[in-house]
Amino acid sequence: MARVTAGALRRRAQRRSATTAGDEKKMPLRRQAILQALCIFVTLTVLFPIIWVVSLSLDPRDLSRPDGLNLIPPGASLDKYADAVNTPTSNPVSFWELAFNSLKLAVATSFFSVAIGVFAAYAFSRLQFRGRQFLMLAILAVLMLPAVATIAPLFLQLNAVRIGDFNLRASLAGVGLAVVSGLLPFAIWNLKGYLDTIPKELEEAAAVDGASRHQAFFHVILPLAVPALAVTAFLGFIAGWTEFYFSVTFLENVKDWTLAVALNSMVGQFATTTPWAKFSAFAILFALPVSLVYLLLQKYIVAGLAIGGVKG
Amino acid sequence: MSVATAATTARPPRRLGLPGRDARTAYLYIAPALLVMAIITFYPLIFQVYISFTDFQFKNLLPRNPGPEWVGLENYARIVESRLGNQFFNFARMLSFNLWWAFANVVIHVIIGVGVALLLNQPGLKFKRFYRAIFILPVVIPAIIVATVWKNMFHRDSGAINELLTGVGMLFKIPEQAFQIDWLRAPNDILPLMPLAFFALLIANTWLGWPLNSVVATGALQSIPKELYEAADMDGAGPWQKFRNVTLVYLRPAMVPYAIYGFVTTFNLFHLSFFMTGGEPQGKTELLVTQAFRLVYQQREYGIGAAFAVLMFFILLAITLLVNRAAKATASFDQ
């Protein structure tokens, strides 16, 4: 008796909320208007600073202090963008060299952290072995340590690796190693969390079909983990692209500078006045690649974060 | 279970392969990560502890320098007793400020994030996808830019915030001069530990922080089976009861780990404090991380910097262990 009722309930409920997101339900106009107004208000608060930067970057007057609320400054032009590209800093290094350095760093750190991390994440997620709990804790412990905290020892450590004229510390490779030192634990933790949500039954089914552990990993799990891999790779890319502490502390040669370091030299405490327009133009050029990558991966990223939330 | 039953039941094996093989695969998979981490993640930490007991400074990096001297706990003592030669440095205050900063931010971000998630989850609301795409924008912008833009906006003389306030004030006939607020440098605490700069930082960080909370909350909200709400409806539950007994129950397991993660990230949030306020006024918005950075980058005091970092590690460890118990973050798939 009870079973019939529950089943009927479920069927009735399913018929009413027939579409998945329930988006087709109608909402009374007044409620829609109020909620839309709220959403628009939130949108404005989110967009305002962004519009502000863009407007600053279009202002041809080289102001060292902001000039009121003019959203479209008089004589708006793209001058400052050209300026930023031609003379990004007072040093003899071109914008493209800076960008290339940033790109090298970001891609390398992103790739290695994900490539190495996914294997370890799988092991933590699926396999039993001695020391598992301890290692997991060690990784967590390192995770909450900010990158800043490892500058001193990494500086000295990398400084000790000298081959002829080449000092590992003062090179992009050294900075890359420093970034990966922090990225790898994060990648492992993040990927493990996602792998945990993939049902074990899938590998068991693969085992019944005669697949080995390795085959199960490569052919069953990895394809399913693509959203998580994309998210982790993207976050790693952002970390490398915007990385600043190690670059500014380790690098010596201006030719090795990344965009982030150049950006900092404009507003860091050694800058006397901030050329807001040029900085804004530079900032937008700096943020653009990251934003583009985000837009491409947006579906996966939001899904990855949402699933990560559900796993609890 | 008899052998016959086991043989005839077509159940998949509970574990892939023998335990021994499992372990070997595990070690193989973990080896590269462990190797890399051992060299660049774990070893530096140990090395750091060693350095923290010496007086390693810039001069020790020069060639032909004999090397740093052992000073024992001197570095630690100097930090805890606030004897770093910087008149504004107060360790106890910095630590309290850091903790309060992280806590206040997380609470506000979660509330706003969940609020907006609930807002966007209303069935029948139009343009949801548009809003969701826009709301995630703050996260995409690199932190240094966020910090500098907000610094610009909080500028005393004609930053956007003061201009907006003046504009609104004019509607209420408040004179223009009233809103020349020096957000970033006014030296007095409005509330204990909280100068105006704190609120400026809070506003900027909230702008940056609530969208991700909202994404996590949305994921959780969308996993709630609708039947639960309908069952509650049939039991005659009002909206508040439905929220408490259905929504919150599903939200908590998602938001709690994220809130903890948010607490730690906010605690270590370098860019806003460093680029927006620079620790002003008078070192009051300095965080442990920014102070640690200054010690290494500006003052080249590697020994003291290392001691500072070690102290930071233990503080963070204590915090994380305390809350980790609640979140059980290390639980594996089958526990």
XYZ file of C-alpha atoms in Angstrom:
647
model
C 0.000 0.000 0.000
C 2.672 2.459 1.068
C 4.773 1.559 -1.973
C 1.956 2.343 -4.355
C 1.389 5.734 -2.803
C 5.072 6.692 -2.861
C 5.394 5.599 -6.470
C 2.297 7.554 -7.448
C 3.661 10.553 -5.618
C 6.929 10.360 -7.503
C 5.196 10.002 -10.831
C 2.906 12.908 -10.102
C 5.847 15.018 -9.023
C 7.794 14.048 -12.108
C 4.962 15.004 -14.387
C 4.648 18.403 -12.770
C 8.328 19.213 -12.919
C 8.719 17.549 -16.273
C 11.557 19.716 -17.517
C 14.896 19.430 -15.772
C 15.640 22.924 -14.530
C 12.001 23.840 -14.062
C 12.659 26.837 -16.229
C 9.349 26.580 -18.000
C 7.385 27.360 -14.856
C 5.590 30.641 -15.148
C 6.245 33.378 -12.645
C 3.799 36.171 -11.871
C 4.874 39.374 -13.602
C 5.285 41.432 -10.458
C 7.574 38.886 -8.854
C 9.567 38.608 -12.065
C 9.975 42.378 -12.160
C 11.185 42.584 -8.571
C 13.629 39.745 -8.970
C 14.905 41.130 -12.248
C 15.481 44.479 -10.574
C 17.535 42.726 -7.908
C 19.542 40.867 -10.508
C 20.211 44.038 -12.429
C 21.381 45.750 -9.276
C 23.817 42.929 -8.607
C 24.955 43.040 -12.220
C 25.709 46.734 -11.904
C 27.804 46.231 -8.784
C 29.732 43.493 -10.522
C 30.273 45.394 -13.742
C 31.032 48.829 -12.374
C 34.708 48.360 -11.529
C 35.266 46.630 -14.852
C 33.662 49.446 -16.784
C 35.707 51.822 -14.677
C 39.000 50.233 -15.715
C 38.034 50.251 -19.352
C 37.056 53.877 -19.153
C 40.326 54.736 -17.430
C 42.236 53.019 -20.172
C 40.529 55.036 -22.863
C 41.450 58.372 -21.353
C 44.210 60.052 -23.335
C 45.026 62.559 -20.618
C 47.814 61.076 -18.591
C 46.327 61.496 -15.186
C 48.125 60.416 -12.097
C 44.947 60.736 -10.089
C 41.434 59.698 -11.051
C 39.211 62.425 -12.393
C 35.678 61.960 -11.205
C 32.973 59.744 -12.513
C 33.231 60.345 -16.248
C 32.581 56.951 -17.670
C 33.479 57.939 -21.172
C 36.323 60.401 -20.824
C 36.560 63.331 -23.181
C 38.494 62.457 -26.302
C 38.435 58.733 -25.618
C 41.028 56.948 -27.682
C 43.115 53.847 -27.812
C 46.323 55.806 -27.385
C 47.180 54.270 -24.097
C 46.963 50.781 -25.473
C 49.540 51.651 -28.078
C 51.592 53.246 -25.363
C 51.420 50.172 -23.214
C 52.506 47.948 -26.036
C 55.326 50.138 -27.216
C 56.880 51.105 -23.927
C 55.515 48.844 -21.231
C 58.152 49.852 -18.768
C 61.089 52.183 -18.660
C 63.264 49.177 -19.408
C 64.404 47.913 -22.782
C 62.052 45.000 -23.059
C 59.167 44.765 -25.459
C 55.607 43.950 -24.593
C 55.759 40.808 -26.691
C 58.799 39.506 -24.886
C 57.024 40.036 -21.601
C 53.933 38.326 -22.893
C 55.907 35.398 -24.204
C 57.617 34.928 -20.872
C 54.275 34.977 -19.111
C 52.889 32.487 -21.588
C 55.796 30.105 -21.192
C 55.486 30.206 -17.445
C 51.730 29.800 -17.359
C 51.540 26.937 -19.839
C 54.431 25.020 -18.322
C 53.231 25.251 -14.734
C 49.682 24.446 -15.709
C 50.670 21.436 -17.755
C 53.072 19.891 -15.291
C 50.881 20.368 -12.262
C 47.965 18.631 -13.956
C 49.969 15.926 -15.710
C 51.817 14.845 -12.594
C 48.949 15.566 -10.261
C 46.243 13.506 -11.916
C 48.159 10.263 -11.393
C 48.728 10.993 -7.754
C 45.117 12.087 -7.352
C 43.939 8.801 -8.794
C 46.138 6.853 -6.434
C 44.815 8.754 -3.441
C 41.269 8.417 -4.579
C 41.139 4.772 -5.481
C 44.017 2.819 -4.104
C 44.893 1.601 -0.664
C 48.496 1.800 0.344
C 50.604 2.384 3.370
C 51.087 5.996 4.299
C 48.096 7.155 2.314
C 46.438 9.008 5.132
C 49.682 10.595 6.213
C 50.589 11.798 2.736
C 47.125 13.198 2.245
C 47.471 15.195 5.419
C 50.917 16.376 4.413
C 49.550 17.646 1.144
C 46.695 19.395 2.884
C 49.116 20.967 5.295
C 51.200 22.321 2.452
C 48.090 23.552 0.688
C 47.200 26.031 3.311
C 50.683 27.439 3.364
C 50.732 30.478 1.146
C 53.282 30.679 -1.640
C 54.820 33.667 0.030
C 55.976 31.574 2.923
C 58.318 29.518 0.790
C 60.127 32.386 -0.870
C 63.117 32.442 1.471
C 64.102 28.766 1.300
C 63.316 28.445 -2.408
C 65.420 31.486 -3.117
C 68.384 30.011 -1.336
C 67.805 26.529 -2.710
C 67.527 27.560 -6.330
C 70.359 29.998 -5.886
C 72.633 27.100 -5.119
C 72.138 25.604 -8.571
C 74.656 27.372 -10.727
C 76.036 26.079 -13.993
C 78.578 28.485 -15.359
C 76.783 31.754 -15.819
C 73.355 30.255 -15.412
C 71.717 30.680 -12.036
C 68.589 28.596 -11.675
C 67.150 31.044 -9.257
C 67.360 34.004 -11.622
C 65.715 32.138 -14.485
C 62.156 31.546 -15.568
C 62.704 27.840 -15.063
C 63.465 28.485 -11.424
C 60.351 30.595 -11.056
C 58.407 27.829 -12.780
C 59.670 25.272 -10.284
C 58.707 27.543 -7.422
C 55.199 27.959 -8.821
C 54.740 24.235 -9.363
C 55.823 23.593 -5.788
C 52.633 25.257 -4.706
C 50.452 24.224 -7.632
C 51.056 20.504 -7.437
C 49.464 19.944 -4.018
C 46.511 22.001 -5.103
C 46.121 20.031 -8.331
C 46.246 16.751 -6.431
C 43.697 17.877 -3.874
C 41.357 19.322 -6.473
C 41.542 16.358 -8.833
C 41.171 13.868 -6.023
C 37.999 15.587 -4.887
C 36.576 15.265 -8.345
C 37.741 11.711 -8.921
C 36.060 10.765 -5.667
C 32.712 11.528 -7.246
C 33.219 9.112 -10.135
C 31.518 5.862 -9.172
C 33.765 2.905 -8.512
C 31.348 0.681 -10.373
C 32.757 1.965 -13.638
C 36.182 0.540 -12.963
C 34.671 -2.652 -11.652
C 32.724 -3.002 -14.874
C 35.938 -2.436 -16.782
C 37.636 -5.079 -14.654
C 34.892 -7.545 -15.476
C 35.601 -6.791 -19.113
C 39.217 -7.699 -18.506
C 40.818 -4.281 -18.231
C 43.848 -3.777 -16.042
C 44.066 -0.955 -13.542
C 46.076 1.145 -15.968
C 43.634 0.602 -18.790
C 40.716 1.432 -16.555
C 42.439 4.646 -15.623
C 43.279 5.771 -19.142
C 40.174 4.671 -20.949
C 37.434 5.028 -18.382
C 38.412 7.506 -15.707
C 40.494 10.058 -17.588
C 37.861 10.844 -20.211
C 35.318 11.330 -17.453
C 37.684 13.566 -15.559
C 38.094 16.026 -18.414
C 36.034 18.786 -16.746
C 38.144 18.546 -13.626
C 41.337 18.471 -15.665
C 40.202 21.553 -17.546
C 39.405 23.416 -14.348
C 42.681 22.498 -12.713
C 44.644 23.316 -15.842
C 42.917 26.647 -16.107
C 43.516 27.527 -12.480
C 47.132 26.541 -12.945
C 47.326 28.754 -15.999
C 45.967 31.695 -14.058
C 48.425 31.028 -11.269
C 51.324 31.038 -13.694
C 50.107 34.019 -15.691
C 49.514 36.231 -12.678
C 52.389 34.920 -10.605
C 54.335 37.728 -9.107
C 56.008 36.967 -5.761
C 58.616 34.603 -7.083
C 59.162 36.450 -10.347
C 59.790 39.771 -8.719
C 62.016 38.337 -5.996
C 64.016 35.881 -8.103
C 64.453 37.411 -11.525
C 67.234 39.827 -12.234
C 67.418 40.260 -15.976
C 64.771 42.528 -17.400
C 64.549 40.238 -20.406
C 63.107 37.565 -18.138
C 60.369 39.714 -16.731
C 56.800 38.611 -17.071
C 53.788 40.816 -17.668
C 52.871 40.586 -14.029
C 56.235 41.923 -12.942
C 56.034 44.792 -15.416
C 52.546 45.593 -14.196
C 53.767 45.649 -10.664
C 56.618 47.983 -11.495
C 54.005 50.505 -12.507
C 52.123 50.491 -9.241
C 54.411 48.892 -6.716
C 55.765 51.010 -3.951
C 58.702 52.035 -6.085
C 56.464 53.789 -8.565
C 56.276 57.473 -7.747
C 53.001 58.239 -9.430
C 50.718 55.805 -11.151
C 49.948 56.530 -14.769
C 46.391 55.316 -14.410
C 45.523 55.314 -18.084
C 48.552 53.384 -19.206
C 48.200 51.035 -16.284
C 44.570 50.373 -17.111
C 45.380 49.712 -20.742
C 48.162 47.391 -19.686
C 45.903 45.735 -17.158
C 43.261 45.012 -19.740
C 45.791 43.579 -22.154
C 47.089 41.496 -19.282
C 43.705 40.200 -18.230
C 42.456 39.478 -21.732
C 44.142 36.118 -22.431
C 43.072 34.790 -19.071
C 39.518 35.938 -19.652
C 39.486 34.397 -23.113
C 40.668 31.048 -21.805
C 38.000 31.287 -19.163
C 35.279 31.938 -21.703
C 36.372 28.916 -23.718
C 36.344 26.655 -20.698
C 33.429 28.255 -18.941
C 31.076 25.315 -19.142
C 33.574 22.947 -17.589
C 34.729 25.351 -14.952
C 31.318 26.121 -13.604
C 30.394 22.457 -13.711
C 33.622 21.529 -11.985
C 33.132 24.025 -9.213
C 29.497 23.111 -8.736
C 30.249 19.415 -8.563
C 33.087 20.112 -6.209
C 30.570 21.830 -4.028
C 28.134 18.974 -4.098
C 30.686 16.400 -3.125
C 30.654 17.996 0.301
C 28.260 -17.830 1.899
C 28.832 -21.204 0.312
C 31.244 -21.669 -2.525
C 28.440 -22.608 -4.863
C 26.581 -19.359 -4.309
C 29.737 -17.307 -4.716
C 30.496 -19.020 -7.999
C 27.034 -18.619 -9.457
C 26.497 -15.009 -8.395
C 27.739 -12.766 -11.192
C 28.861 -9.989 -8.862
C 31.838 -7.840 -9.858
C 34.862 -8.230 -7.574
C 34.935 -5.725 -4.770
C 38.492 -4.671 -5.422
C 40.434 -4.558 -8.626
C 43.302 -6.944 -8.324
C 45.146 -8.130 -5.260
C 46.103 -5.756 -2.457
C 49.746 -6.135 -3.380
C 49.177 -5.079 -6.935
C 47.059 -2.201 -5.758
C 49.862 -0.867 -3.649
C 52.415 -1.224 -6.437
C 50.216 0.682 -8.854
C 49.667 3.318 -6.231
C 53.376 3.828 -5.670
C 53.941 3.993 -9.393
C 51.295 6.615 -9.857
C 52.377 8.665 -6.920
C 56.101 8.473 -7.563
C 56.507 11.397 -9.982
C 54.384 13.697 -7.851
C 56.166 12.671 -4.699
C 59.558 13.113 -6.242
C 58.818 16.591 -7.521
C 57.145 17.625 -4.305
C 59.905 16.212 -2.183
C 62.395 18.487 -3.875
C 60.479 21.694 -4.300
C 57.687 21.515 -1.786
C 58.718 19.499 1.227
C 62.442 20.056 1.323
C 62.196 23.859 1.272
C 59.988 23.673 4.313
C 62.561 21.703 6.212
C 65.323 23.952 4.963
C 63.259 26.894 6.094
C 63.153 25.637 9.642
C 66.919 25.431 9.598
C 67.290 28.959 8.237
C 64.915 30.316 10.820
C 67.457 29.516 13.489
C 70.180 31.519 11.768
C 70.739 35.149 11.007
C 70.722 34.669 7.259
C 70.705 37.998 5.523
C 71.519 39.430 2.154
C 75.154 39.761 3.039
C 75.353 35.993 3.360
C 74.561 35.616 -0.301
C 77.658 37.435 -1.424
C 80.510 35.251 -2.565
C 83.289 34.669 -0.073
C 80.890 35.128 2.815
C 81.526 32.554 5.575
C 77.872 31.707 5.959
C 75.131 32.538 8.433
C 75.465 32.115 12.161
C 73.262 30.132 14.417
C 71.114 32.367 16.612
C 68.703 29.892 18.084
C 65.308 31.257 18.958
C 66.363 34.873 18.632
C 64.381 35.431 15.406
C 61.232 34.002 16.904
C 61.616 36.077 20.029
C 62.036 39.223 17.997
C 58.863 38.537 16.045
C 56.642 37.654 18.953
C 57.913 40.544 21.002
C 57.420 42.873 18.045
C 61.051 43.921 17.969
C 61.558 44.099 14.251
C 62.788 47.657 14.038
C 59.536 48.739 12.461
C 57.685 50.936 14.917
C 54.303 49.916 13.593
C 54.817 46.220 13.829
C 52.722 44.590 16.507
C 52.510 40.843 16.246
C 49.504 40.316 18.461
C 47.528 42.966 16.685
C 48.511 41.667 13.276
C 47.458 38.155 14.135
C 44.118 39.251 15.585
C 43.469 41.461 12.615
C 44.332 38.631 10.236
C 41.950 36.226 11.943
C 39.130 38.719 12.130
C 39.694 39.736 8.505
C 39.345 36.154 7.316
C 36.335 35.440 9.477
C 34.360 38.570 8.609
C 34.962 38.068 4.929
C 33.906 34.441 4.837
C 30.700 35.091 6.733
C 29.697 37.915 4.423
C 30.688 36.106 1.255
C 28.742 32.984 2.152
C 25.626 34.924 3.025
C 25.688 36.957 -0.160
C 26.710 33.962 -2.276
C 23.902 31.797 -0.987
C 21.471 34.699 -1.300
C 22.275 35.273 -4.943
C 22.255 31.529 -5.618
C 18.766 31.315 -4.169
C 17.763 34.328 -6.226
C 18.996 32.786 -9.439
C 17.486 29.439 -8.608
C 13.937 30.722 -8.679
C 12.065 28.730 -11.300
C 10.793 30.855 -14.121
C 13.329 33.626 -13.720
C 14.422 34.880 -17.083
C 17.983 35.525 -18.303
C 19.493 33.217 -15.713
C 22.341 32.164 -17.954
C 23.195 35.751 -18.742
C 23.382 36.676 -15.085
C 25.398 33.599 -14.196
C 27.952 34.385 -16.857
C 28.299 37.976 -15.669
C 28.427 37.231 -11.988
C 31.501 35.076 -12.404
C 33.526 37.897 -13.995
C 35.275 39.184 -10.856
C 36.989 35.848 -10.482
C 38.493 36.049 -13.936
C 40.310 39.292 -13.356
C 43.825 38.966 -11.987
C 44.075 39.968 -8.364
C 46.661 42.680 -8.802
C 44.351 44.505 -11.176
C 41.399 44.110 -8.869
C 43.463 45.556 -6.052
C 44.710 48.549 -8.012
C 41.355 49.356 -9.536
C 39.692 49.355 -6.158
C 42.550 51.452 -4.824
C 41.759 53.902 -7.552
C 38.072 53.763 -6.704
C 38.664 54.461 -3.036
C 40.922 57.411 -3.722
C 40.094 60.259 -1.411
C 39.941 63.139 -3.807
C 38.058 61.820 -6.760
C 37.790 58.100 -6.568
C 34.610 56.529 -7.847
C 33.298 55.619 -4.421
C 33.478 59.095 -3.001
C 32.044 60.490 -6.196
C 29.111 58.107 -6.011
C 28.506 58.976 -2.380
C 28.677 62.657 -3.157
C 26.184 62.178 -5.951
C 23.766 60.335 -3.704
C 24.389 62.853 -0.948
C 23.408 65.697 -3.233
C 20.002 64.081 -3.609
C 19.652 64.474 0.137
C 21.119 67.976 0.134
C 24.281 66.896 1.897
C 27.101 69.274 0.988
C 29.805 68.022 -1.342
C 32.585 68.289 1.181
C 31.075 65.650 3.419
C 32.320 62.793 1.294
C 36.016 63.444 1.040
C 36.606 60.235 2.896
C 40.180 59.096 3.067
C 39.332 55.443 2.964
C 42.774 54.104 2.632
C 44.744 56.242 5.004
C 42.558 57.532 7.830
C 44.521 56.382 10.861
C 41.824 55.877 13.438
C 39.983 52.631 14.128
C 36.251 52.948 13.611
C 35.719 49.778 15.591
C 38.418 47.863 17.442
C 40.914 46.517 14.910
C 38.988 48.101 12.074
C 40.191 51.300 10.499
C 38.336 52.659 7.466
C 40.827 50.846 5.290
C 39.493 47.566 6.643
C 36.044 48.386 5.316
C 37.470 49.419 1.973
C 39.295 46.094 1.790
C 36.173 44.286 2.901
C 34.069 45.835 0.181
C 36.653 45.099 -2.479
C 37.137 41.519 -1.319
C 33.423 40.906 -1.085
C 33.071 42.029 -4.683
C 35.703 39.467 -5.517
C 34.586 36.681 -3.247
C 30.861 36.144 -3.334
C 30.573 34.832 -6.939
C 32.459 31.620 -6.240
C 30.409 31.005 -3.126
C 27.388 31.498 -5.295
C 28.583 28.923 -7.805
C 29.144 26.328 -5.104
C 25.778 27.091 -3.554
C 24.082 26.800 -6.933
C 25.600 23.377 -7.445
C 24.271 22.292 -4.105
C 20.847 23.810 -4.663
C 20.463 22.093 -8.003
C 21.143 18.733 -6.480
C 18.170 18.945 -4.131
C 15.493 16.561 -5.366
C 12.280 18.406 -5.993
C 10.268 15.654 -4.361
C 11.499 16.794 -0.983
C 9.960 20.216 -1.407
C 6.730 18.709 -2.600
C 6.644 16.322 0.307
C 7.239 19.253 2.635
C 4.459 21.155 0.910
C 2.109 18.322 1.547
C 3.080 18.270 5.197
C 2.013 21.897 5.299
C 5.464 23.416 5.753
C 5.866 27.167 5.331
C 8.699 28.752 3.294
C 10.991 29.233 6.291
C 10.549 25.628 7.397
C 11.200 24.396 3.916
C 14.364 26.437 3.823
C 15.586 25.156 7.156
C 14.726 21.507 6.751
C 15.410 20.942 3.076
C 17.550 23.700 1.563
C 19.935 24.232 4.429
C 20.452 20.509 4.879
C 21.764 20.245 1.336
C 23.626 23.526 1.390
C 25.685 22.800 4.460
C 27.819 19.901 3.203
C 28.740 21.956 0.155
C 29.272 25.335 1.806
C 31.134 24.231 4.900
C 34.236 22.845 3.135
C 34.191 25.786 0.792
C 33.898 28.215 3.668
C 36.907 26.629 5.301
C 38.859 26.868 2.085
C 37.690 30.457 1.781
C 38.837 31.182 5.314
C 42.338 29.982 4.610
C 42.576 31.777 1.264
C 41.283 35.008 2.735
C 43.646 34.657 5.655
C 46.483 34.521 3.136
C 45.066 37.055 0.729
C 48.132 38.936 -0.323
C 47.204 41.181 -3.201
C 44.483 43.318 -1.728
C 46.388 44.254 1.367
C 49.689 44.730 -0.423
C 48.527 46.681 -3.461
C 45.404 48.370 -2.237
C 46.355 49.652 1.180
C 50.019 48.694 1.397
C 49.432 47.834 5.011
C 48.341 51.402 5.749
C 47.321 53.046 7.892
C 50.407 52.512 9.988
C 50.622 48.822 9.391
C 47.084 48.232 10.594
C 45.956 46.354 7.522
C 49.125 44.364 7.227
C 48.563 40.621 7.036
C 50.949 37.893 8.049
C 51.606 37.105 4.399
C 52.399 40.652 3.379
C 54.694 41.089 6.335
C 56.449 37.860 5.450
C 56.916 39.067 1.900
C 58.321 42.398 2.980
C 60.821 40.681 5.236
C 62.229 38.710 2.333
C 61.806 41.057 -0.583
C 62.390 44.436 0.968
C 64.513 43.788 3.975
C 66.307 40.700 2.710
C 66.139 39.213 6.168
C 65.954 35.600 5.149
C 66.432 34.289 8.655
C 63.666 36.320 10.232
C 61.492 35.801 7.161
C 61.895 32.064 7.564
C 61.042 32.243 11.257
C 57.982 34.259 10.391
C 56.921 31.702 7.841
C 57.377 28.850 10.292
C 55.234 30.681 12.822
C 52.628 31.251 10.135
C 52.657 27.577 9.319
C 51.865 26.551 12.866
C 49.144 29.137 13.176
C 47.547 27.955 9.953
C 47.979 24.348 10.997
C 46.152 24.982 14.240
C 43.329 26.697 12.407
C 43.037 24.013 9.772
C 43.138 21.123 12.219
C 40.450 22.705 14.317
C 38.072 23.058 11.413
C 39.230 19.977 9.532
C 37.639 17.807 12.139
C 34.287 19.212 11.157
C 34.797 18.916 7.430
C 36.531 15.511 7.319
C 38.308 16.714 4.243
C 40.656 13.784 4.073
C 37.898 11.198 3.906
C 38.384 9.037 0.852
C 35.877 7.759 -1.632
C 34.797 4.691 0.256
C 34.797 6.032 3.805
